[in-house]
XYZ file of C-alpha atoms in Angstrom:
688
model
C -3.775 30.368 -1.392
C -6.437 32.189 -3.395
C -9.751 30.614 -4.358
C -11.268 31.985 -7.557
C -14.553 31.721 -9.403
C -15.352 34.089 -12.275
C -12.658 36.322 -10.754
C -11.099 37.790 -13.907
C -12.049 41.325 -12.860
C -10.449 41.186 -9.399
C -7.704 38.536 -9.280
C -4.999 40.697 -10.859
C -5.215 43.233 -8.025
C -4.948 40.473 -5.441
C -1.804 39.067 -7.067
C -0.238 42.494 -7.640
C -0.413 43.246 -3.910
C 1.388 40.041 -2.926
C 5.068 40.931 -3.529
C 4.843 43.739 -0.967
C 2.516 41.807 1.329
C 4.999 38.921 1.526
C 7.952 41.079 2.589
C 9.558 39.620 5.687
C 7.358 36.535 5.643
C 10.215 34.119 4.931
C 9.931 31.341 2.378
C 6.512 31.443 0.758
C 4.667 30.588 -2.423
C 1.346 31.372 -4.066
C -1.306 28.902 -5.255
C -4.529 29.748 -7.084
C -7.396 27.238 -6.931
C -10.112 27.860 -9.515
C -13.665 26.542 -9.237
C -14.172 26.119 -13.014
C -14.330 29.766 -14.058
C -15.359 30.478 -17.642
C -14.556 34.209 -17.723
C -10.825 34.038 -18.461
C -9.639 33.890 -14.841
C -6.881 31.425 -15.791
C -5.535 33.736 -18.499
C -5.502 36.723 -16.138
C -3.630 34.711 -13.495
C -1.051 33.535 -16.044
C -0.509 37.022 -17.477
C -0.292 38.713 -14.067
C 2.078 36.083 -12.679
C 4.345 36.462 -15.726
C 4.366 40.252 -15.340
C 5.269 39.994 -11.655
C 7.774 37.166 -12.114
C 5.799 34.913 -9.779
C 5.515 31.150 -10.084
C 1.793 30.618 -9.454
C 0.515 27.028 -9.807
C -3.085 27.071 -11.049
C -5.189 24.217 -9.662
C -8.278 23.873 -11.867
C -11.304 22.104 -10.353
C -14.007 20.356 -12.353
C -16.913 22.509 -11.191
C -17.962 25.146 -8.709
C -18.508 22.958 -5.677
C -18.023 25.797 -3.245
C -15.404 27.808 -1.437
C -14.586 25.070 1.081
C -13.843 22.546 -1.668
C -11.458 25.039 -3.243
C -9.763 25.730 0.091
C -9.304 22.009 0.734
C -7.697 21.556 -2.691
C -5.303 24.391 -1.951
C -4.405 22.998 1.470
C -3.730 19.609 -0.119
C -1.372 21.323 -2.571
C 0.646 22.843 0.284
C 1.738 19.971 2.560
C 3.690 21.002 5.628
C 2.869 24.696 5.203
C 0.965 27.295 7.121
C -1.768 28.495 4.759
C -3.097 32.011 4.248
C -6.579 31.704 2.720
C -7.620 34.662 0.571
C -10.649 35.685 -1.418
C -9.749 36.993 -4.870
C -11.069 40.457 -3.947
C -8.550 40.904 -1.098
C -5.628 43.340 -1.343
C -3.069 42.751 1.397
C -1.079 45.661 2.804
C 2.759 45.568 2.739
C 4.272 43.234 5.322
C 0.912 41.885 6.424
C 1.803 38.216 5.925
C 4.864 38.496 8.165
C 2.713 40.206 10.794
C 0.164 37.408 10.734
C 2.837 34.719 11.049
C 4.643 36.574 13.835
C 1.352 36.914 15.710
C 0.663 33.198 15.386
C 4.136 32.384 16.680
C 3.955 34.865 19.575
C 0.454 33.966 20.773
C 0.275 30.290 19.854
C -2.963 30.940 17.969
C -4.003 28.423 15.332
C -5.814 31.019 13.219
C -4.942 34.703 12.752
C -6.971 37.208 10.739
C -6.103 40.756 9.661
C -8.156 43.915 9.978
C -10.471 44.209 6.980
C -11.369 47.563 5.469
C -13.126 48.773 2.356
C -11.236 50.707 -0.324
C -11.848 53.938 1.632
C -10.345 52.615 4.853
C -13.644 52.012 6.687
C -13.215 49.026 8.999
C -15.379 45.974 8.338
C -16.993 44.474 11.412
C -15.359 41.041 11.000
C -15.263 39.804 14.629
C -17.936 37.280 15.479
C -19.328 35.517 18.531
C -20.440 31.893 18.500
C -23.863 31.554 16.829
C -26.730 30.852 19.256
C -30.504 30.913 18.986
C -30.675 33.873 21.400
C -28.224 35.872 19.286
C -30.156 35.065 16.125
C -33.369 36.242 17.831
C -31.647 39.379 19.091
C -30.496 40.294 15.612
C -33.943 39.538 14.165
C -35.746 41.812 16.618
C -33.170 44.552 17.287
C -31.119 44.475 14.098
C -27.472 43.472 13.850
C -25.885 46.785 14.863
C -27.925 47.267 18.032
C -27.886 43.600 19.089
C -24.133 43.423 18.561
C -23.523 45.859 21.401
C -24.823 43.257 23.876
C -22.680 40.083 23.782
C -25.519 37.675 24.558
C -27.840 39.209 21.940
C -25.635 39.747 18.906
C -23.259 37.603 16.872
C -21.394 40.480 15.203
C -19.088 42.528 17.419
C -20.121 46.095 16.559
C -18.126 48.064 19.156
C -15.489 49.980 17.165
C -13.009 49.918 20.060
C -12.840 46.102 19.773
C -11.085 46.518 16.392
C -8.276 48.746 17.643
C -6.107 46.109 19.333
C -5.304 42.437 19.009
C -7.871 40.162 20.575
C -9.187 36.608 20.569
C -12.511 35.880 18.865
C -14.940 33.006 18.609
C -14.554 33.258 14.838
C -13.880 35.858 12.147
C -15.242 36.354 8.647
C -13.284 34.250 6.192
C -12.161 36.675 3.490
C -8.552 36.467 4.744
C -7.200 34.215 7.470
C -3.972 32.422 8.206
C -4.177 28.905 9.638
C -1.109 27.151 11.005
C -0.060 23.701 9.891
C -0.423 22.390 13.443
C -4.028 23.570 13.483
C -4.733 22.052 10.047
C -3.263 18.725 11.064
C -5.473 18.530 14.156
C -8.733 19.999 12.825
C -8.832 18.496 9.313
C -10.597 19.757 6.197
C -13.266 22.399 5.887
C -16.801 21.025 5.626
C -17.481 21.089 1.875
C -21.212 20.405 2.121
C -21.916 24.030 3.108
C -20.654 25.133 -0.361
C -20.525 28.803 0.718
C -20.898 30.520 4.085
C -20.609 28.899 7.516
C -17.697 26.692 6.413
C -15.167 29.031 8.063
C -17.439 29.377 11.108
C -17.579 25.613 11.472
C -13.818 25.231 11.008
C -12.888 27.968 13.499
C -15.293 26.696 16.139
C -13.845 23.207 15.686
C -10.355 24.683 16.027
C -11.288 26.402 19.285
C -12.750 23.138 20.585
C -9.335 21.572 19.893
C -7.580 24.273 21.935
C -6.475 26.575 19.080
C -7.168 30.275 19.581
C -8.642 32.440 16.804
C -6.752 35.754 16.881
C -7.566 39.134 15.346
C -4.490 41.241 14.502
C -5.184 44.844 13.340
C -1.495 45.509 12.578
C -2.052 43.382 9.472
C -4.462 45.056 7.063
C -6.398 43.804 4.049
C -8.727 45.731 1.774
C -11.839 43.679 1.007
C -13.935 44.762 -1.955
C -16.666 42.181 -1.190
C -20.391 42.666 -1.013
C -21.704 40.073 -3.500
C -23.894 38.217 -1.005
C -25.801 41.428 -0.241
C -26.722 41.926 -3.911
C -27.441 38.292 -4.838
C -30.727 36.770 -3.702
C -29.338 33.266 -4.329
C -26.263 33.807 -2.176
C -28.228 35.545 0.576
C -30.636 32.611 0.652
C -27.718 30.188 0.958
C -26.182 32.266 3.760
C -29.434 32.191 5.754
C -30.035 28.459 5.285
C -26.461 27.600 6.200
C -26.872 29.296 9.567
C -29.499 26.643 10.316
C -27.392 23.832 8.830
C -24.439 24.840 10.986
C -26.555 24.768 14.132
C -27.938 21.351 13.193
C -24.421 20.005 12.568
C -23.214 21.244 15.948
C -26.270 20.747 18.146
C -28.598 18.261 16.462
C -31.886 18.373 14.587
C -34.175 19.295 17.481
C -32.226 22.361 18.570
C -31.815 23.412 14.946
C -35.591 23.901 14.725
C -35.248 26.850 17.128
C -32.478 28.322 15.003
C -34.655 27.867 11.905
C -37.463 29.820 13.584
C -35.089 32.624 14.602
C -33.557 32.956 11.142
C -36.968 32.742 9.462
C -38.225 35.517 11.758
C -35.269 37.676 10.775
C -35.868 37.168 7.047
C -39.656 37.458 7.379
C -39.518 40.802 9.198
C -37.267 42.226 6.472
C -39.144 40.689 3.544
C -42.072 43.130 3.875
C -40.310 46.493 4.023
C -36.976 48.235 3.695
C -34.015 47.670 1.423
C -33.274 44.255 0.001
C -36.780 42.824 0.301
C -36.207 40.583 -2.739
C -33.244 38.792 -1.197
C -35.018 38.379 2.140
C -38.056 36.907 0.393
C -35.781 34.521 -1.495
C -34.145 33.517 1.785
C -37.546 32.912 3.385
C -38.611 30.726 0.464
C -35.322 28.868 0.702
C -35.821 28.225 4.408
C -39.314 26.852 3.859
C -38.108 24.282 1.351
C -34.526 23.845 2.517
C -32.735 20.555 1.908
C -30.428 18.853 4.373
C -27.464 20.176 2.388
C -27.511 22.655 -0.506
C -27.374 21.600 -4.133
C -24.196 22.224 -6.083
C -23.629 25.815 -7.138
C -22.637 24.451 -10.541
C -25.932 22.764 -11.330
C -25.935 23.067 -15.119
C -27.976 20.315 -16.735
C -26.377 18.023 -19.238
C -26.386 14.485 -20.589
C -25.844 11.394 -18.516
C -22.695 9.304 -19.006
C -22.457 5.568 -19.643
C -18.904 4.287 -19.177
C -17.706 0.803 -20.108
C -14.710 0.422 -17.833
C -11.606 -1.672 -18.405
C -11.528 -2.420 -14.667
C -13.912 -3.732 -12.032
C -14.838 -1.306 -9.254
C -15.278 -4.070 -6.711
C -11.819 -5.625 -6.882
C -9.423 -3.508 -8.923
C -7.386 -0.572 -7.681
C -9.677 2.457 -7.731
C -6.839 4.707 -8.836
C -7.515 3.706 -12.465
C -8.334 6.566 -14.796
C -11.879 5.537 -15.753
C -12.836 5.371 -12.060
C -11.167 8.690 -11.288
C -12.745 10.479 -14.242
C -16.263 9.128 -13.875
C -16.587 9.697 -10.143
C -15.793 13.365 -10.818
C -18.097 13.650 -13.799
C -20.783 12.233 -11.473
C -20.542 15.341 -9.304
C -22.350 17.177 -12.111
C -23.939 14.463 -14.242
C -25.610 11.099 -13.739
C -23.084 8.316 -14.397
C -23.456 4.573 -14.842
C -20.124 2.771 -14.761
C -20.271 -0.705 -16.289
C -17.577 -2.921 -14.812
C -15.214 -4.648 -17.229
C -16.879 -7.186 -19.507
C -13.482 -8.778 -20.134
C -11.543 -9.673 -23.245
C -11.259 -13.440 -22.865
C -12.478 -16.189 -20.564
C -9.774 -17.199 -18.035
C -8.736 -20.824 -18.654
C -6.421 -23.278 -16.842
C -2.919 -23.332 -18.238
C -3.381 -20.077 -20.143
C -4.488 -17.666 -17.431
C -2.872 -16.966 -14.082
C -5.104 -17.657 -11.060
C -7.991 -18.492 -13.390
C -10.332 -19.903 -10.725
C -9.842 -16.923 -8.430
C -10.595 -14.574 -11.310
C -13.822 -16.357 -12.201
C -14.986 -16.319 -8.578
C -14.296 -12.639 -8.049
C -16.189 -11.762 -11.250
C -19.120 -13.837 -10.010
C -19.099 -11.882 -6.739
C -19.006 -8.645 -8.722
C -22.036 -9.678 -10.789
C -23.859 -10.466 -7.544
C -23.434 -6.834 -6.436
C -26.082 -5.865 -9.041
C -26.425 -2.038 -9.270
C -25.117 0.101 -6.443
C -24.207 3.673 -5.493
C -20.870 3.049 -3.765
C -20.045 6.689 -2.941
C -22.477 8.295 -0.445
C -21.088 11.748 -1.186
C -21.576 11.307 -4.962
C -25.179 10.096 -5.371
C -25.012 10.457 -9.159
C -22.403 7.676 -9.449
C -23.790 4.180 -10.128
C -21.902 0.925 -10.713
C -23.175 -2.283 -12.330
C -21.615 -5.565 -13.416
C -23.442 -7.290 -16.267
C -23.277 -11.040 -16.662
C -21.050 -11.511 -19.757
C -20.089 -14.424 -21.975
C -16.497 -13.383 -22.776
C -15.972 -15.380 -25.990
C -14.742 -13.166 -28.796
C -13.163 -15.587 -31.255
C -16.412 -16.610 -33.001
C -18.771 -13.981 -34.502
C -21.998 -15.664 -33.326
C -20.731 -15.911 -29.732
C -19.700 -12.251 -29.834
C -23.149 -11.302 -31.062
C -24.877 -13.354 -28.384
C -22.720 -11.794 -25.676
C -23.394 -8.278 -26.988
C -27.158 -8.824 -26.986
C -27.033 -10.174 -23.429
C -24.902 -7.348 -22.032
C -26.790 -4.645 -23.956
C -30.127 -5.814 -22.583
C -28.832 -5.606 -19.020
C -27.298 -2.169 -19.510
C -30.386 -0.768 -21.235
C -32.611 -2.020 -18.420
C -30.494 -0.265 -15.798
C -30.322 2.939 -17.874
C -34.115 2.925 -18.108
C -34.541 2.487 -14.366
C -32.074 5.325 -13.711
C -33.814 7.543 -16.309
C -30.573 8.312 -18.068
C -32.092 9.283 -21.402
C -29.666 9.321 -24.325
C -26.204 9.208 -22.734
C -22.681 10.080 -23.719
C -20.951 6.705 -24.048
C -17.343 6.346 -22.917
C -15.666 3.065 -23.915
C -12.373 2.161 -22.246
C -12.353 -1.491 -23.289
C -12.566 -2.595 -26.955
C -15.181 -5.295 -26.273
C -17.690 -2.519 -25.538
C -18.016 -1.865 -29.285
C -20.335 -4.796 -29.989
C -22.570 -3.616 -27.138
C -22.743 0.093 -27.953
C -22.779 -0.027 -31.762
C -26.606 0.026 -32.121
C -27.297 2.022 -28.939
C -28.634 5.611 -29.233
C -26.049 8.041 -27.862
C -25.153 11.712 -27.862
C -21.447 11.055 -28.368
C -19.082 8.098 -28.355
C -15.696 8.638 -26.710
C -13.034 5.940 -26.928
C -10.796 6.272 -23.889
C -7.766 4.549 -25.443
C -5.698 4.232 -22.297
C -3.790 1.158 -23.536
C -3.326 -1.005 -26.606
C -5.521 -3.836 -25.358
C -4.711 -6.093 -28.303
C -1.190 -6.297 -26.849
C -2.540 -7.833 -23.651
C -0.902 -11.295 -23.377
C -4.112 -13.257 -22.754
C -6.202 -11.444 -25.362
C -7.385 -12.926 -28.643
C -5.172 -10.472 -30.491
C -6.902 -10.553 -33.872
C -10.416 -10.246 -32.422
C -9.529 -7.454 -29.975
C -7.569 -5.555 -32.620
C -10.613 -5.660 -34.910
C -12.768 -4.219 -32.123
C -10.191 -1.485 -31.473
C -10.276 -0.596 -35.176
C -14.073 -0.296 -35.079
C -13.936 2.076 -32.123
C -11.175 4.114 -33.755
C -13.258 4.485 -36.896
C -16.646 5.278 -35.322
C -15.870 7.282 -32.156
C -16.515 11.012 -32.098
C -13.354 11.536 -30.049
C -10.464 9.249 -29.103
C -8.774 10.106 -25.814
C -5.113 9.192 -25.317
C -2.809 9.148 -22.316
C 0.131 8.002 -24.441
C 1.534 10.345 -27.045
C 3.245 7.375 -28.717
C -0.077 5.567 -29.139
C -1.750 8.742 -30.363
C 0.977 9.167 -32.958
C 0.588 5.557 -34.126
C -3.160 6.069 -34.674
C -3.026 9.547 -36.198
C -3.549 8.379 -39.768
C -6.908 6.896 -38.725
C -8.087 9.362 -36.076
C -6.880 12.696 -37.461
C -8.294 15.617 -35.485
C -10.548 13.308 -33.472
C -7.531 12.258 -31.392
C -7.111 14.185 -28.133
C -4.353 13.881 -25.548
C -5.984 13.643 -22.108
C -3.162 13.078 -19.664
C -3.701 11.254 -16.403
C -4.475 13.350 -13.361
C -3.725 12.881 -9.692
C -5.835 13.151 -6.547
C -3.829 15.841 -4.775
C -5.899 15.757 -1.609
C -5.539 12.005 -1.339
C -1.841 11.762 -2.201
C -0.561 14.032 0.529
C 2.561 12.983 2.450
C 2.064 11.915 6.051
C 4.483 11.295 8.898
C 2.238 8.614 10.425
C 3.215 5.364 8.712
C 1.278 2.082 8.869
C 2.665 -0.212 11.559
C 3.723 -2.967 9.151
C 5.687 -0.491 7.039
C 7.193 1.348 10.018
C 8.611 -1.966 11.290
C 10.606 -2.443 8.074
C 14.128 -1.019 8.394
C 15.214 1.795 6.097
C 16.163 2.872 3.656
C 13.091 1.656 1.803
C 12.788 1.365 -1.964
C 9.124 0.925 -2.771
C 6.557 0.069 -5.408
C 2.784 0.198 -5.101
C 0.289 -1.024 -7.685
C -0.538 -4.182 -9.562
C 2.315 -6.701 -9.670
C 1.416 -7.988 -13.129
C 3.841 -10.234 -14.958
C 3.076 -8.626 -18.304
C 4.208 -5.145 -17.203
C 6.555 -5.496 -14.198
C 10.148 -6.681 -14.709
C 10.482 -9.156 -11.840
C 14.022 -10.095 -12.887
C 15.015 -6.464 -12.463
C 13.427 -6.260 -9.015
C 15.244 -9.403 -7.978
C 18.507 -7.822 -9.106
C 17.733 -4.766 -6.947
C 17.209 -7.039 -3.949
C 20.450 -8.953 -4.596
C 22.718 -5.978 -5.306
C 21.356 -3.679 -2.587
C 21.197 -6.041 0.411
C 21.167 -3.175 2.930
C 18.075 -1.677 1.302
C 14.540 -2.877 2.055
C 12.551 -3.520 -1.119
C 8.872 -2.943 -0.255
C 6.235 -4.218 -2.693
C 2.580 -3.307 -2.195
C -0.055 -4.741 -4.479
C -1.899 -7.797 -5.665
C 0.245 -10.213 -7.707
C -0.892 -12.118 -10.782
C 2.043 -14.520 -10.565
C 3.997 -16.420 -7.938
C 6.163 -14.314 -5.615
C 8.124 -17.309 -4.272
C 11.284 -16.152 -6.031
C 11.656 -13.346 -3.456
C 11.402 -15.561 -0.371
C 15.159 -16.111 -0.305
C 15.791 -12.365 0.132
C 15.438 -11.123 3.684
C 15.334 -7.533 2.449
C 12.236 -8.062 0.262
C 8.909 -7.295 1.938
C 5.797 -8.075 -0.093
C 2.880 -6.666 1.880
C 0.191 -7.732 -0.583
C -2.872 -5.739 -1.525
C -3.697 -2.586 0.418
C -6.853 -0.485 -0.080
C -6.562 2.670 -2.156
C -7.386 4.733 0.922
C -4.169 3.520 2.618
C -1.744 3.833 -0.307
C -0.550 7.419 0.393
C 0.463 6.445 3.938
C 2.518 3.540 2.604
C 4.067 5.628 -0.149
C 5.042 8.282 2.403
C 7.420 5.738 3.934
C 9.394 5.154 0.717
C 12.828 6.729 0.388
C 12.841 6.000 -3.342
C 9.913 4.888 -5.532
C 10.520 2.676 -8.535
C 8.854 1.877 -11.867
C 10.570 -1.326 -13.112
C 8.720 -1.896 -16.380
C 9.268 -4.544 -19.008
C 10.290 -3.450 -22.484
C 7.238 -4.543 -24.469
C 4.475 -3.163 -26.671
C 2.119 -2.731 -23.711
C 4.533 -0.459 -21.820
C 5.576 1.403 -24.973
C 2.018 2.696 -25.238
C 1.373 3.153 -21.503
C 1.322 6.116 -19.131
C 1.345 4.786 -15.544
C -0.876 6.748 -13.165
C 1.451 5.927 -10.289
C 4.099 8.308 -11.674
C 2.022 11.364 -10.747
C 1.046 9.745 -7.450
C 4.732 9.246 -6.592
C 5.432 12.878 -7.526
C 2.455 14.143 -5.521
C 3.975 12.420 -2.482
C 7.262 14.218 -3.207
C 9.166 10.953 -3.756
C 12.373 10.571 -5.777
C 11.562 8.220 -8.656
C 13.697 5.807 -10.675
C 12.141 4.305 -13.800
C 13.039 2.143 -16.727
C 12.802 3.888 -20.086
C 9.563 4.162 -22.075
C 8.230 6.916 -24.374
C 5.974 8.831 -21.977
C 8.679 9.170 -19.301
C 10.642 11.443 -21.650
C 8.406 14.315 -20.493
C 9.585 13.940 -16.874
C 13.361 13.665 -17.157
C 13.851 16.838 -15.108
C 12.073 15.140 -12.200
C 12.694 11.395 -12.622
C 15.875 9.378 -13.122
C 15.523 7.061 -16.113
C 17.701 3.996 -16.735
C 18.467 2.293 -20.025
C 19.865 -0.921 -18.514
C 19.317 -3.096 -15.458
C 22.729 -2.242 -14.015
C 22.024 1.488 -14.404
C 18.627 1.041 -12.719
C 20.330 -0.265 -9.584
C 22.970 2.481 -9.730
C 20.326 5.208 -10.002
C 18.463 3.848 -6.973
C 21.666 3.989 -4.937
C 22.376 7.503 -6.191
C 18.859 8.692 -5.345
C 19.125 7.266 -1.852
C 22.324 9.227 -1.461
C 21.280 12.628 -2.865
C 17.472 12.612 -2.620
C 16.782 12.489 -6.343
C 16.982 14.885 -9.272
C 14.645 17.470 -7.739
C 13.376 18.471 -4.313
C 10.209 17.001 -2.779
C 8.534 20.393 -3.086
C 9.442 20.697 -6.772
C 8.093 17.239 -7.461
C 4.779 17.947 -5.765
C 4.447 21.357 -7.385
C 4.986 19.814 -10.814
C 1.628 18.021 -10.596
C -0.449 20.733 -8.908
C -2.242 21.767 -12.139
C -2.944 18.134 -13.050
C -5.889 17.235 -10.869
C -8.469 14.648 -11.876
C -11.047 17.425 -11.610
C -9.305 19.248 -14.447
C -9.096 16.079 -16.543
C -12.793 15.297 -16.051
C -13.659 18.821 -17.101
C -11.679 18.363 -20.317
C -13.571 15.146 -21.028
C -16.918 16.846 -20.454
C -15.951 19.791 -22.632
C -15.284 17.398 -25.501
C -18.410 15.343 -24.930
C -20.706 18.359 -24.645
C -19.056 20.681 -27.186
C -18.425 23.390 -24.617
C -16.043 26.219 -25.537
C -13.420 25.243 -22.941
C -12.259 22.204 -24.934
C -8.881 22.754 -26.530
């Protein structure tokens, strides 16, 4: 797994060395994770992979959020595998991967690193001792080479004889290192808040604390071109500050003050004379004003984003596309997400569970404005108080004035300036029409006028207004995009759904309530809405496959009493988004039993990619967008065939293998989709 950023000049050499490096390593594959390069890295990877005949999935992240974030994305894309982490400027020697794996198997080490050399064969001093204040002081006063000869005074092992044979280390520099799946499963992700430097130190020290050895194996060799941190004042400053942050994370704030003094002494002594004074001065300035955690490496300034969502953050499934996109945009831009302002007031006799729906909206309004994601401080959520009457023009106008006043007040408090407006629900048009904005994007994820409870004529008129006045219209359904093409022309843009690869990773540890259900299990997770789900078809599955457990996970908008007579039907109700992958991991077959109606014809269910990311065999009813997945998903054209295909998939495991299904969605992260949206909104050259 290779992490790239602006790596067009070096990535080809890394890939070209792999066929020989992988000899004898057994079954293996290559993944490239890119931190939003703009120098043509993706094109170089594609061309080099084609030349070599390699299948190299390219996982594109939204921004450059650091090496650790890239590594974690790559690990998530390789479930069940040992992972060899490589910098793009590494060239592995023939057979080196097999040597690393053999060493791990023979020694029981959790992490194994090769000998690193420069292009002339000079060995890099890559062995390290655990960072301490005394070692930092020793290196400050004596210099790294001299201090390294005395174990208690130097962090870097400088004795050349130490690099001649295999040995255990406290940690090793992270340009190339193999980590076993057992180690990954016990230690967890790399700490992304470091961005660069100290993340591998932290991970390896955590691994050792868990009983996993860190092994150096000189029989495996890698050429490391390297050297950027020594020429970049910014990177050197980050390296120095992260030494202090690592000590604080491991030993607390008080003891980190001593480490800060030691590192500052080191940089201060070298900031007045000798080579590299500029970078040492930059590091000293950085230490004086250092933050708790570093700012994003990709800190380009841009407009804020105001999104009118079709869902409500506080009670809907957070897998929805507007939530997924905006929380990722918020990593680089300020975002205000306005919870759904509805399309019609729920009423008795017309709406299902009308009282419950009114109460939950009232609770949402009471949440006021919040930042629900501590790790994404730029993401804000508000619920305005609406009057959802759209049949009469004067009521629509009154509602728009009320909602607009609330939204403008919050935007002013958040200092959002003139935002990019993203509308996912048609009723946003009346609100945003007179508002100053940099761009208006209509995220046309569904045909909302086809919603059963909507005032069809009024909502259709609002959709038409957005279609006519938006700068760009984003589609997840090619069928819907085709229907609108006469109106939208070149303003229409297909922005497919993404998938959270790190979140939707298969797990062997199933929730207790699911584990108690006998297999085989045919499962569905998501909203059990009577206007999209074919409940008659699900009942037929239950009746005709009595030895199969039908597991339904999700909130229902209609009565589920019809399933009480089937002992093999298990409706578990709503489960939080955080728990869904664990439930899905227990399915033997996943199903998409959709109704044949206008809503589904123009839909693109997010759960399809989530099922595939979990490696599940999928059986679906037919609808236009599924035609692009027929090599991965079994599609039925009748209710009897739907049942037959479930039985067949239980028998043979589905059309494709779990690995093929997961690999099919590796390039389709939500990070990549959010980047596409931002490219369109900000007229950056990456938009296609």
